[in-house]
CSV table of C-alpha atoms and ligand atoms in Angstrom, one decimal:
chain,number,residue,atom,x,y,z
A,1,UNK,CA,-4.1,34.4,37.1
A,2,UNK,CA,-6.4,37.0,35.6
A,3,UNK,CA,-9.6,36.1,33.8
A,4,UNK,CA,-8.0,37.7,30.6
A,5,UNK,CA,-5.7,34.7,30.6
A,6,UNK,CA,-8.0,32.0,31.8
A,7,UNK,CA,-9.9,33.3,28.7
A,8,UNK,CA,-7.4,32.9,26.6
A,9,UNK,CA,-6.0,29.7,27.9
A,10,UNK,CA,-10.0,28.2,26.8
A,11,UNK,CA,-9.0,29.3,23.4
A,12,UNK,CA,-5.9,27.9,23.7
A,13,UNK,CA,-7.5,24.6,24.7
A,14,UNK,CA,-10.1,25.0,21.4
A,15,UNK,CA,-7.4,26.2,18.9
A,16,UNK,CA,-5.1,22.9,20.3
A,17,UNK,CA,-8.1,20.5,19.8
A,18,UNK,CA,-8.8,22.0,16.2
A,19,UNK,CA,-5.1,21.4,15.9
A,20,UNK,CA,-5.4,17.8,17.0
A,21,UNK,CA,-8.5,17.1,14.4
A,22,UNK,CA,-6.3,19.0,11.7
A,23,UNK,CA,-3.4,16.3,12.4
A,24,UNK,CA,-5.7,13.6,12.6
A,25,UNK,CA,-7.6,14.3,9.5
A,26,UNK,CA,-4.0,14.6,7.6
A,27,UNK,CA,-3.0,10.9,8.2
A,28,UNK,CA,-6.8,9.6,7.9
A,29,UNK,CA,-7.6,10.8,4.4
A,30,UNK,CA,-9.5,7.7,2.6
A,31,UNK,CA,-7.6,8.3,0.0
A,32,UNK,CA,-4.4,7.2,1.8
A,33,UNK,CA,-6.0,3.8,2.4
A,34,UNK,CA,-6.5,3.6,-1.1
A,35,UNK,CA,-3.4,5.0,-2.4
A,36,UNK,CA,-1.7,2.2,-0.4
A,37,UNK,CA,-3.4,-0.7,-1.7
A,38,UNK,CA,-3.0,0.7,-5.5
A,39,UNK,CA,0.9,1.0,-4.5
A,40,UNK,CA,0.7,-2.7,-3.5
A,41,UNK,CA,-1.3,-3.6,-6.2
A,42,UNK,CA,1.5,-1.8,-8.4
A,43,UNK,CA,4.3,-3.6,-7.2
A,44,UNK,CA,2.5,-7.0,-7.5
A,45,UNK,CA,1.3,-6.7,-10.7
A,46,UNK,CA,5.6,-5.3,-12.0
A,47,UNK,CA,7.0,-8.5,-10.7
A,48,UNK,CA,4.0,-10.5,-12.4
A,49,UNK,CA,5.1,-8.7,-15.5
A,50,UNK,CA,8.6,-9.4,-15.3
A,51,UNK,CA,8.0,-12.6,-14.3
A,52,UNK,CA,5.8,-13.7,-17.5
A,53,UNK,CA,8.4,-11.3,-19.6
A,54,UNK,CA,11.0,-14.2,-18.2
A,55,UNK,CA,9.1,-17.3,-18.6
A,56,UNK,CA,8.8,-16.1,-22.6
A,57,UNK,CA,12.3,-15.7,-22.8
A,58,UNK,CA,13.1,-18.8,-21.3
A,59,UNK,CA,10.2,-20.4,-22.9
A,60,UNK,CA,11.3,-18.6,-26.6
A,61,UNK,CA,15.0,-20.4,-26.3
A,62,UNK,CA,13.2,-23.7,-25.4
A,63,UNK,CA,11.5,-23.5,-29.1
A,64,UNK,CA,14.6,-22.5,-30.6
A,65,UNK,CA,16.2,-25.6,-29.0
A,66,UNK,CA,13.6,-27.9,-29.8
A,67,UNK,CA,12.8,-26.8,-33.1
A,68,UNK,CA,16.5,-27.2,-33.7
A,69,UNK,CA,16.2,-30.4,-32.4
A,70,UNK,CA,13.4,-31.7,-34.1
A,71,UNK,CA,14.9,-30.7,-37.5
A,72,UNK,CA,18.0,-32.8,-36.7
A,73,UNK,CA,15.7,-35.8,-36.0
A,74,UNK,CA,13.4,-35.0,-39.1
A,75,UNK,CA,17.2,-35.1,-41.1
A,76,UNK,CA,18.1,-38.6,-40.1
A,77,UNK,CA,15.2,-39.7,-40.1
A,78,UNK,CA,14.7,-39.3,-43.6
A,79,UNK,CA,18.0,-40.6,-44.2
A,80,UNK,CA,17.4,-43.7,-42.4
A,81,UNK,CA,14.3,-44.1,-44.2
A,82,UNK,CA,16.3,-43.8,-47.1
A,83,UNK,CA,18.7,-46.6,-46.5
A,84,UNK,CA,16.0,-48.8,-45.5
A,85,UNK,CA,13.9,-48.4,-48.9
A,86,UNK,CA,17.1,-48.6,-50.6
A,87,UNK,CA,17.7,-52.0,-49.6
A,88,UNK,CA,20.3,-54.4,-50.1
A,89,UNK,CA,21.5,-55.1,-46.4
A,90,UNK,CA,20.9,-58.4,-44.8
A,91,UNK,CA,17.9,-59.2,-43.3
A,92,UNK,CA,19.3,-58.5,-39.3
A,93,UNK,CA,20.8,-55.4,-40.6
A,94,UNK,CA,17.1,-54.2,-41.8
A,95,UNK,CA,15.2,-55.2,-39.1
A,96,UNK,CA,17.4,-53.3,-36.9
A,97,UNK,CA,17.3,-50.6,-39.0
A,98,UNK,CA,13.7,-50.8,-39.1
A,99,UNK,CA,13.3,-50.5,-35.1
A,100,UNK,CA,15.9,-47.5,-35.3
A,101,UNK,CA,13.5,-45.7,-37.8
A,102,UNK,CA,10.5,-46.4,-35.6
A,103,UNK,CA,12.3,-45.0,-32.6
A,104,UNK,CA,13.4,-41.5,-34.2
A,105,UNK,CA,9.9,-41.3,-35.2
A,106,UNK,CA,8.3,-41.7,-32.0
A,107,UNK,CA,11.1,-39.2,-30.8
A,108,UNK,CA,10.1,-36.9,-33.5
A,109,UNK,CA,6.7,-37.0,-32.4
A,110,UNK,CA,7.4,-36.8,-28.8
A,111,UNK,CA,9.5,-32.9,-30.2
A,112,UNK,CA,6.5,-32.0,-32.0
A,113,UNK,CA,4.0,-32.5,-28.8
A,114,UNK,CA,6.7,-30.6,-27.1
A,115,UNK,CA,6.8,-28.0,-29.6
A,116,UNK,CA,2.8,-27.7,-29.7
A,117,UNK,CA,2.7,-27.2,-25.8
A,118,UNK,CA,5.9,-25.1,-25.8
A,119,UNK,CA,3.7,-22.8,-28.3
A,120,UNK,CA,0.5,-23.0,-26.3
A,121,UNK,CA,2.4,-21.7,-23.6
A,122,UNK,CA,4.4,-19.0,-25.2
A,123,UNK,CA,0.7,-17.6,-26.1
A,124,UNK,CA,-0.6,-18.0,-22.4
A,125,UNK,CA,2.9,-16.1,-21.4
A,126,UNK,CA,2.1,-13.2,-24.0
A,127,UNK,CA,-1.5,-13.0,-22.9
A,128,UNK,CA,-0.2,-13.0,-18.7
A,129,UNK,CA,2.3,-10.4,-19.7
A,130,UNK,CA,0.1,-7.9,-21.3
A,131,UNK,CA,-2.7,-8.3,-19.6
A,132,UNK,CA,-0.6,-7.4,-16.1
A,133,UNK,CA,1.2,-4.3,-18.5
A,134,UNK,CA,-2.4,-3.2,-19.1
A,135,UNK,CA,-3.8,-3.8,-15.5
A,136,UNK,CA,-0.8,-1.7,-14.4
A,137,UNK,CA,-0.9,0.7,-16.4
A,138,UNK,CA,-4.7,1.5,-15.4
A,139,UNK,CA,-3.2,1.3,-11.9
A,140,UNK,CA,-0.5,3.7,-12.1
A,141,UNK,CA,-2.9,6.1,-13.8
A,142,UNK,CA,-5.4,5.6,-10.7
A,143,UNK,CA,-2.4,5.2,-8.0
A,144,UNK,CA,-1.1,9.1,-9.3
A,145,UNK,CA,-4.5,10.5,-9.7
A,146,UNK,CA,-5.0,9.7,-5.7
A,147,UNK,CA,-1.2,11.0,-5.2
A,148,UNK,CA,-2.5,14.3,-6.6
A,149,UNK,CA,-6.0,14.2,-4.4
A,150,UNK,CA,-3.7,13.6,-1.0
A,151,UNK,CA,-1.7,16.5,-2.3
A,152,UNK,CA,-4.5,18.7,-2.7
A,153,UNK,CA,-5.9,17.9,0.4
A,154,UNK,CA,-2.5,18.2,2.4
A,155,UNK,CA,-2.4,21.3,1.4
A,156,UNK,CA,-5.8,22.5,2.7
A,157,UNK,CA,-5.0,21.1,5.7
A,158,UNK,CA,-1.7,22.5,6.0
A,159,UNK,CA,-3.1,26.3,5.3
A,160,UNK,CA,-5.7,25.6,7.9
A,161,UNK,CA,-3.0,24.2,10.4
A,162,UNK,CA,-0.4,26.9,9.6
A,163,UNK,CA,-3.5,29.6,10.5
A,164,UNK,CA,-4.3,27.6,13.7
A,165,UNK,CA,-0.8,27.2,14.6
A,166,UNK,CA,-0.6,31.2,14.1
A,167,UNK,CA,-3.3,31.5,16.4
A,168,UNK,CA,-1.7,30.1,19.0
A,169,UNK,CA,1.1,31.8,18.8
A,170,UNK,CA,-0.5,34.6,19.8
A,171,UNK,CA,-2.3,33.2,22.6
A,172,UNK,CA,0.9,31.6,24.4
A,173,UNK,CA,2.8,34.7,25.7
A,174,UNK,CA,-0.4,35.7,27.6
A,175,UNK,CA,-0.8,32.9,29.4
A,176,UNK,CA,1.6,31.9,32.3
A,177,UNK,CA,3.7,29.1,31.3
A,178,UNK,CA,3.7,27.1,34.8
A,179,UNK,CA,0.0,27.1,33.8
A,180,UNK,CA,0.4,26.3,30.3
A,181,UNK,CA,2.5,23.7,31.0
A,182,UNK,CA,0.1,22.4,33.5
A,183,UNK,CA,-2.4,22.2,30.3
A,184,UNK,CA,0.1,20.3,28.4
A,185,UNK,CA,0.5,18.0,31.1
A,186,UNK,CA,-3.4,17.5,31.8
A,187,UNK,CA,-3.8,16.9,27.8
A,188,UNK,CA,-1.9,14.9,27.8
A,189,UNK,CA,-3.2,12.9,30.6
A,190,UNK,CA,-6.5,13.4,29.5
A,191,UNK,CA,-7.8,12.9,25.9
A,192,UNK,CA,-6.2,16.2,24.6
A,193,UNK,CA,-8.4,18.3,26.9
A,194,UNK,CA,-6.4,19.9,30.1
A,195,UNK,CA,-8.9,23.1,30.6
A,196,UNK,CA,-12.8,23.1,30.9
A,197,UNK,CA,-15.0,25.9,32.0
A,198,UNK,CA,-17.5,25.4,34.5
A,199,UNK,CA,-21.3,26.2,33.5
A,200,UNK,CA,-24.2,25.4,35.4
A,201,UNK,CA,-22.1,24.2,38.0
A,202,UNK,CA,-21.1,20.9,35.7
A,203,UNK,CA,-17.5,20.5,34.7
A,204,UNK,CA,-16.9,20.6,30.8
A,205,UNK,CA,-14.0,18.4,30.9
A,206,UNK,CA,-15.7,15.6,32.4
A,207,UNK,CA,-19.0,16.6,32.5
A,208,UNK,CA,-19.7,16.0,36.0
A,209,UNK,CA,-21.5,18.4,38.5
A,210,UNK,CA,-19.7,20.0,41.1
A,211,UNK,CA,-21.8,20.6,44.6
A,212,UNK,CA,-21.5,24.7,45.7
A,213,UNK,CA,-19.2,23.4,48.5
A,214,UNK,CA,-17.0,21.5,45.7
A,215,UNK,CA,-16.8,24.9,43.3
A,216,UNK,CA,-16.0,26.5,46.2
A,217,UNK,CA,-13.3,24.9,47.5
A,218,UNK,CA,-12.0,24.8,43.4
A,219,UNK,CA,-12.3,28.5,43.5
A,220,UNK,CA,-10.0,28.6,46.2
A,221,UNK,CA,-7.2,26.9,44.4
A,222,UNK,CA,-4.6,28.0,42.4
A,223,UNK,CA,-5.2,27.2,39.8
A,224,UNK,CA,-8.9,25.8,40.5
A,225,UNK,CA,-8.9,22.0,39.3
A,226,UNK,CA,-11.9,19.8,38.6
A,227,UNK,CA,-12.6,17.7,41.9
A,228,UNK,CA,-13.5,14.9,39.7
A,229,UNK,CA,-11.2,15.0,36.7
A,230,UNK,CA,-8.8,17.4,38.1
A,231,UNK,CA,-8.7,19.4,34.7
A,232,UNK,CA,-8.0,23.4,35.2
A,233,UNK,CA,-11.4,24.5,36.0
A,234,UNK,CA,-12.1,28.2,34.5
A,235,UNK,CA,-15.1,29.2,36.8
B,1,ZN,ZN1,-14.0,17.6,35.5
C-alpha cells in the first residue's frame, strides 16, 4: 500500500477514535444521570399524590358516614332521655332504660373520637397531597429544564459527529478495504485502536520498543504489524 494511504488510514484511526469519544460523551452527559433520578422521583411523588388524593376521598365518605351516624345516635338519644325524665314506667322499665341511655352515650362519644381523628386525618391527607403536588411540580420544572440541557448538548454533539462522520467519508475510498477491514478488526480487538505509527522505534499502539531486527522484519510484512501488539504498524 502506498504511504498516501497508510497516512490516511492514521487519520482514519484518529477521526474513529474522536468518533468513539463523541459517542461516549452522548450517553455520559451528567445530566442524564440526573434527568433519570428527577424522572423517578416524578413518578414516585404522582402515585404518592394519587394515593393521598384517595385516602381523602375515602376518608371524606367515612365523615359523611359517621357524622350521619352520630346524628342518628344524638336523635335517640335525646328521645330516650326524654322518656326517661318523663317518667311514669315502672321501676325495671327505668333502670333498663337508664343503662340503654348510658350506652348510646358512650356510643356517641366513641362517633365523636372517631369523627375528631377522622378530621385530624383528612388534614394530614390534605397537607401529604399538596405538599407531593408542590414537590412535583418543582420536579417537573427541574426534570424539563435538564430535557432541554441534554437536547442542547445532543445536538453539539451530533454536528460534531455528523462533521467527523463526513470526514471519514472521505478518507475510506483511499484506503484499501482488505486493509480497512483489517483496522476494523484490530479495533475491535484492541481498545478501538487497530493502526499505530512507529516513532523512535516504539510502537504507538502499545507503546513498546521494537529492536532494528523486529522493525525490520515488520517492514517486510504486508501489511507491517506490531510484533508485540500486532496492530498495523505505519513505519
Ligand atoms: Zn504494538
Amino acid at each position: 500500500m502506498e504511504m498516501k494511504s497508510y497516512a490516511d488510514l492514521l487519520d482514519l484511526q484518529k477521526v474513529d477514535l474522536q468518533i468513539d469519544r463523541l459517542l461516549h460523551d452522548r450517553e455520559n452527559l451528567p445530566e442524564l444521570v440526573l434527568y433519570k433520578t428527577a424522572h423517578g422521583k416524578v413518578e414516585e411523588l404522582t402515585v404518592a399524590e394519587a394515593d393521598a388524593v384517595e385516602q381523602l376521598k375515602q376518608t371524606a365518605r367515612s365523615l359523611d358516614r359517621t357524622q350521619g351516624e352520630l346524628g342518628l345516635a344524638e336523635t335517640k338519644l335525646e328521645r330516650e332521655q326524654l322518656r326517661l325524665y318523663s317518667g311514669g314506667m315502672s321501676a325495671r322499665d327505668a333502670d333498663y332504660l337508664r343503662r340503654e341511655v348510658e350506652m348510646l352515650r358512650s356510643n356517641k362519644a366513641k362517633m365523636e373520637d372517631e369523627l375528631l381523628r377522622l378530621m385530624e386525618s383528612s388534614e394530614d391527607l390534605e397537607q401529604a397531597a399538596e405538599a407531593a403536588k408542590t414537590e412535583l411540580e418543582k420536579l417537573t420544572i427541574e426534570k424539563n429544564r435538564l430535557a432541554a440541557v441534554i437536547k442542547d448538548e445532543w445536538r453539539v454533539l451530533d454536528a460534531e459527529l455528523a462533521r467527523r462522520e463526513a470526514r471519514k467519508a472521505e478518507l475510506l475510498p483511499s484506503i484499501d478495504a482488505d486493509m480497512v477491514a483489517l483496522y476494523e478488526e484490530q479495533r475491535a480487538l484492541k481498545g478501538g485502536v487497530g493502526v499505530a505509527a512507529l516513532e523512535d522505534s516504539v510502537c504507538g499502539g502499545c507503546h513498546l520498543s521494537l529492536t532494528a531486527a523486529e522493525q525490520l522484519d515488520a517492514k517486510r510484512s504486508d501489511p507491517p504489524r506490531c510484533i508485540h501488539c500486532r496492530r498495523i504498524l505505519v513505519v
